[in-house]
Amino acid sequence: MPDLKLTLSAEDLGADKGLLVEWVKELGDWVRKNEVIAVCRADGREVSLKAPVQGVLKKILVEPNTDFEADAVLGILRTVMGGT
């Protein structure tokens, strides 16, 4: 099961920097593809970090109320084959 880096690009954010507001999921939580994992804010608007594939939230690298640069690794998703 490969690990996947969770990021938001400048295009996703609409800005070069963002603020991680909250993690909707906790470490070890199962997530489905396109499910919201975290909520961020950039340039005055809310941006959702969604799971690109199904898996388990393995690591949280950016804590809530922390600024981050576009393309920074916010967390790690352990991917799981099969299902949706």
Short mmCIF file of N, CA and C in Angstrom, two decimals:
data_model
loop_
_atom_site.label_atom_id
_atom_site.label_comp_id
_atom_site.label_asym_id
_atom_site.label_seq_id
_atom_site.Cartn_x
_atom_site.Cartn_y
_atom_site.Cartn_z
N MET A 1 0.84 -1.18 0.00
CA MET A 1 0.00 0.00 0.00
C MET A 1 0.88 1.25 0.00
N PRO A 2 0.92 1.96 -1.11
CA PRO A 2 1.76 3.15 -1.17
C PRO A 2 1.16 4.32 -0.39
N ASP A 3 2.02 5.23 0.02
CA ASP A 3 1.59 6.44 0.71
C ASP A 3 1.48 7.57 -0.30
N LEU A 4 0.52 8.45 -0.09
CA LEU A 4 0.27 9.57 -0.99
C LEU A 4 0.36 10.86 -0.20
N LYS A 5 1.12 11.82 -0.71
CA LYS A 5 1.25 13.13 -0.06
C LYS A 5 0.01 13.97 -0.36
N LEU A 6 -0.57 14.55 0.67
CA LEU A 6 -1.74 15.40 0.53
C LEU A 6 -1.30 16.86 0.44
N THR A 7 -1.60 17.49 -0.69
CA THR A 7 -1.17 18.87 -0.93
C THR A 7 -2.31 19.67 -1.56
N LEU A 8 -2.16 20.98 -1.53
CA LEU A 8 -3.02 21.89 -2.28
C LEU A 8 -2.11 22.80 -3.09
N SER A 9 -2.34 22.87 -4.38
CA SER A 9 -1.53 23.72 -5.25
C SER A 9 -2.00 25.17 -5.15
N ALA A 10 -1.21 26.08 -5.71
CA ALA A 10 -1.60 27.49 -5.76
C ALA A 10 -2.90 27.63 -6.55
N GLU A 11 -3.06 26.80 -7.57
CA GLU A 11 -4.30 26.82 -8.36
C GLU A 11 -5.49 26.38 -7.50
N ASP A 12 -5.30 25.32 -6.71
CA ASP A 12 -6.37 24.86 -5.81
C ASP A 12 -6.74 25.94 -4.79
N LEU A 13 -5.71 26.58 -4.23
CA LEU A 13 -5.92 27.59 -3.19
C LEU A 13 -6.40 28.92 -3.75
N GLY A 14 -6.01 29.23 -4.98
CA GLY A 14 -6.26 30.55 -5.52
C GLY A 14 -5.32 31.58 -4.92
N ALA A 15 -4.22 31.10 -4.33
CA ALA A 15 -3.23 31.95 -3.67
C ALA A 15 -1.94 31.16 -3.49
N ASP A 16 -0.87 31.84 -3.06
CA ASP A 16 0.41 31.18 -2.84
C ASP A 16 0.53 30.57 -1.45
N LYS A 17 -0.36 31.00 -0.54
CA LYS A 17 -0.33 30.51 0.85
C LYS A 17 -1.74 30.21 1.31
N GLY A 18 -1.83 29.37 2.33
CA GLY A 18 -3.12 29.07 2.92
C GLY A 18 -2.99 28.90 4.42
N LEU A 19 -4.13 28.75 5.07
CA LEU A 19 -4.20 28.50 6.51
C LEU A 19 -5.00 27.22 6.70
N LEU A 20 -4.43 26.25 7.39
CA LEU A 20 -5.17 25.03 7.68
C LEU A 20 -6.09 25.32 8.87
N VAL A 21 -7.38 25.30 8.63
CA VAL A 21 -8.36 25.65 9.66
C VAL A 21 -8.62 24.46 10.58
N GLU A 22 -8.94 23.30 9.99
CA GLU A 22 -9.21 22.12 10.81
C GLU A 22 -9.08 20.84 9.99
N TRP A 23 -8.71 19.79 10.67
CA TRP A 23 -8.74 18.44 10.09
C TRP A 23 -10.12 17.87 10.39
N VAL A 24 -10.85 17.52 9.35
CA VAL A 24 -12.17 16.92 9.51
C VAL A 24 -12.03 15.45 9.91
N LYS A 25 -10.97 14.83 9.42
CA LYS A 25 -10.67 13.43 9.75
C LYS A 25 -9.53 13.37 10.75
N GLU A 26 -9.50 12.29 11.53
CA GLU A 26 -8.44 12.08 12.52
C GLU A 26 -7.49 11.00 12.03
N LEU A 27 -6.31 10.94 12.64
CA LEU A 27 -5.35 9.89 12.31
C LEU A 27 -6.02 8.53 12.41
N GLY A 28 -5.77 7.70 11.40
CA GLY A 28 -6.33 6.36 11.40
C GLY A 28 -7.72 6.26 10.80
N ASP A 29 -8.34 7.40 10.49
CA ASP A 29 -9.68 7.38 9.90
C ASP A 29 -9.63 6.90 8.46
N TRP A 30 -10.63 6.11 8.08
CA TRP A 30 -10.83 5.67 6.71
C TRP A 30 -11.47 6.82 5.94
N VAL A 31 -11.00 7.11 4.73
CA VAL A 31 -11.59 8.14 3.88
C VAL A 31 -11.87 7.56 2.50
N ARG A 32 -12.95 8.02 1.91
CA ARG A 32 -13.31 7.62 0.55
C ARG A 32 -12.82 8.68 -0.43
N LYS A 33 -12.69 8.28 -1.67
CA LYS A 33 -12.27 9.21 -2.72
C LYS A 33 -13.22 10.41 -2.73
N ASN A 34 -12.65 11.61 -2.82
CA ASN A 34 -13.36 12.90 -2.86
C ASN A 34 -13.99 13.32 -1.53
N GLU A 35 -13.74 12.57 -0.46
CA GLU A 35 -14.25 12.96 0.86
C GLU A 35 -13.35 14.06 1.43
N VAL A 36 -13.95 15.05 2.09
CA VAL A 36 -13.19 16.15 2.68
C VAL A 36 -12.39 15.63 3.87
N ILE A 37 -11.08 15.92 3.84
CA ILE A 37 -10.18 15.51 4.91
C ILE A 37 -9.87 16.69 5.83
N ALA A 38 -9.70 17.87 5.23
CA ALA A 38 -9.36 19.07 6.00
C ALA A 38 -9.98 20.29 5.35
N VAL A 39 -10.14 21.33 6.16
CA VAL A 39 -10.65 22.61 5.67
C VAL A 39 -9.55 23.64 5.80
N CYS A 40 -9.32 24.37 4.71
CA CYS A 40 -8.29 25.41 4.68
C CYS A 40 -8.94 26.73 4.29
N ARG A 41 -8.20 27.80 4.46
CA ARG A 41 -8.66 29.12 4.04
C ARG A 41 -7.53 29.78 3.28
N ALA A 42 -7.89 30.41 2.16
CA ALA A 42 -6.90 31.12 1.36
C ALA A 42 -7.58 32.30 0.68
N ASP A 43 -6.96 33.43 0.77
CA ASP A 43 -7.45 34.64 0.11
C ASP A 43 -8.92 34.91 0.46
N GLY A 44 -9.28 34.66 1.74
CA GLY A 44 -10.62 34.97 2.21
C GLY A 44 -11.69 33.95 1.87
N ARG A 45 -11.31 32.82 1.28
CA ARG A 45 -12.32 31.81 0.96
C ARG A 45 -11.93 30.45 1.51
N GLU A 46 -12.94 29.62 1.73
CA GLU A 46 -12.71 28.28 2.26
C GLU A 46 -12.36 27.32 1.13
N VAL A 47 -11.37 26.48 1.37
CA VAL A 47 -10.92 25.49 0.39
C VAL A 47 -10.86 24.13 1.09
N SER A 48 -11.48 23.13 0.48
CA SER A 48 -11.47 21.78 1.06
C SER A 48 -10.32 20.96 0.51
N LEU A 49 -9.64 20.25 1.39
CA LEU A 49 -8.65 19.25 0.98
C LEU A 49 -9.41 17.93 0.92
N LYS A 50 -9.52 17.37 -0.30
CA LYS A 50 -10.28 16.14 -0.50
C LYS A 50 -9.34 14.98 -0.80
N ALA A 51 -9.78 13.80 -0.41
CA ALA A 51 -8.99 12.59 -0.67
C ALA A 51 -9.00 12.29 -2.17
N PRO A 52 -7.82 12.21 -2.79
CA PRO A 52 -7.77 11.90 -4.22
C PRO A 52 -8.10 10.43 -4.51
N VAL A 53 -7.93 9.59 -3.50
CA VAL A 53 -8.24 8.15 -3.58
C VAL A 53 -8.71 7.71 -2.20
N GLN A 54 -9.23 6.50 -2.10
CA GLN A 54 -9.62 5.99 -0.78
C GLN A 54 -8.39 5.55 -0.01
N GLY A 55 -8.48 5.60 1.29
CA GLY A 55 -7.35 5.17 2.11
C GLY A 55 -7.54 5.53 3.56
N VAL A 56 -6.44 5.53 4.29
CA VAL A 56 -6.43 5.82 5.73
C VAL A 56 -5.50 7.00 5.98
N LEU A 57 -5.97 7.97 6.77
CA LEU A 57 -5.13 9.12 7.11
C LEU A 57 -4.01 8.64 8.03
N LYS A 58 -2.79 8.63 7.50
CA LYS A 58 -1.64 8.05 8.21
C LYS A 58 -0.88 9.09 9.05
N LYS A 59 -0.71 10.30 8.50
CA LYS A 59 0.05 11.34 9.21
C LYS A 59 -0.58 12.70 8.98
N ILE A 60 -0.50 13.54 9.99
CA ILE A 60 -0.87 14.95 9.90
C ILE A 60 0.42 15.74 10.09
N LEU A 61 0.80 16.50 9.07
CA LEU A 61 2.07 17.23 9.11
C LEU A 61 1.90 18.72 9.39
N VAL A 62 0.71 19.26 9.14
CA VAL A 62 0.43 20.67 9.41
C VAL A 62 -0.74 20.73 10.39
N GLU A 63 -0.52 21.35 11.52
CA GLU A 63 -1.53 21.44 12.57
C GLU A 63 -2.55 22.54 12.26
N PRO A 64 -3.75 22.46 12.83
CA PRO A 64 -4.75 23.51 12.65
C PRO A 64 -4.21 24.88 13.07
N ASN A 65 -4.75 25.91 12.43
CA ASN A 65 -4.36 27.31 12.67
C ASN A 65 -2.91 27.57 12.31
N THR A 66 -2.41 26.83 11.31
CA THR A 66 -1.03 26.99 10.84
C THR A 66 -1.04 27.40 9.37
N ASP A 67 -0.25 28.41 9.05
CA ASP A 67 -0.08 28.83 7.65
C ASP A 67 0.80 27.82 6.92
N PHE A 68 0.56 27.67 5.62
CA PHE A 68 1.38 26.79 4.80
C PHE A 68 1.52 27.37 3.40
N GLU A 69 2.60 27.01 2.73
CA GLU A 69 2.84 27.41 1.35
C GLU A 69 2.09 26.46 0.41
N ALA A 70 1.70 26.95 -0.75
CA ALA A 70 1.10 26.09 -1.77
C ALA A 70 2.06 24.93 -2.05
N ASP A 71 1.53 23.77 -2.28
CA ASP A 71 2.26 22.53 -2.58
C ASP A 71 2.98 21.93 -1.37
N ALA A 72 2.83 22.52 -0.18
CA ALA A 72 3.40 21.90 1.02
C ALA A 72 2.64 20.61 1.32
N VAL A 73 3.34 19.64 1.88
CA VAL A 73 2.69 18.38 2.25
C VAL A 73 1.97 18.59 3.58
N LEU A 74 0.64 18.48 3.54
CA LEU A 74 -0.18 18.71 4.72
C LEU A 74 -0.38 17.44 5.54
N GLY A 75 -0.40 16.32 4.85
CA GLY A 75 -0.59 15.04 5.51
C GLY A 75 -0.25 13.90 4.56
N ILE A 76 -0.35 12.69 5.08
CA ILE A 76 -0.04 11.49 4.30
C ILE A 76 -1.24 10.55 4.36
N LEU A 77 -1.64 10.06 3.19
CA LEU A 77 -2.74 9.10 3.07
C LEU A 77 -2.17 7.75 2.67
N ARG A 78 -2.46 6.73 3.44
CA ARG A 78 -2.08 5.36 3.09
C ARG A 78 -3.16 4.85 2.15
N THR A 79 -2.81 4.63 0.89
CA THR A 79 -3.80 4.21 -0.10
C THR A 79 -4.13 2.74 0.03
N VAL A 80 -5.35 2.41 -0.37
CA VAL A 80 -5.84 1.04 -0.30
C VAL A 80 -6.47 0.70 -1.64
N MET A 81 -6.14 -0.44 -2.17
CA MET A 81 -6.65 -0.86 -3.48
C MET A 81 -8.10 -1.33 -3.35
N GLY A 82 -8.88 -1.07 -4.42
CA GLY A 82 -10.25 -1.57 -4.50
C GLY A 82 -11.25 -0.67 -3.82
N GLY A 83 -12.53 -0.87 -4.12
CA GLY A 83 -13.62 -0.12 -3.50
C GLY A 83 -13.68 1.32 -3.95
N THR A 84 -14.56 2.11 -3.30
CA THR A 84 -14.71 3.52 -3.63
C THR A 84 -14.77 4.38 -2.40
#
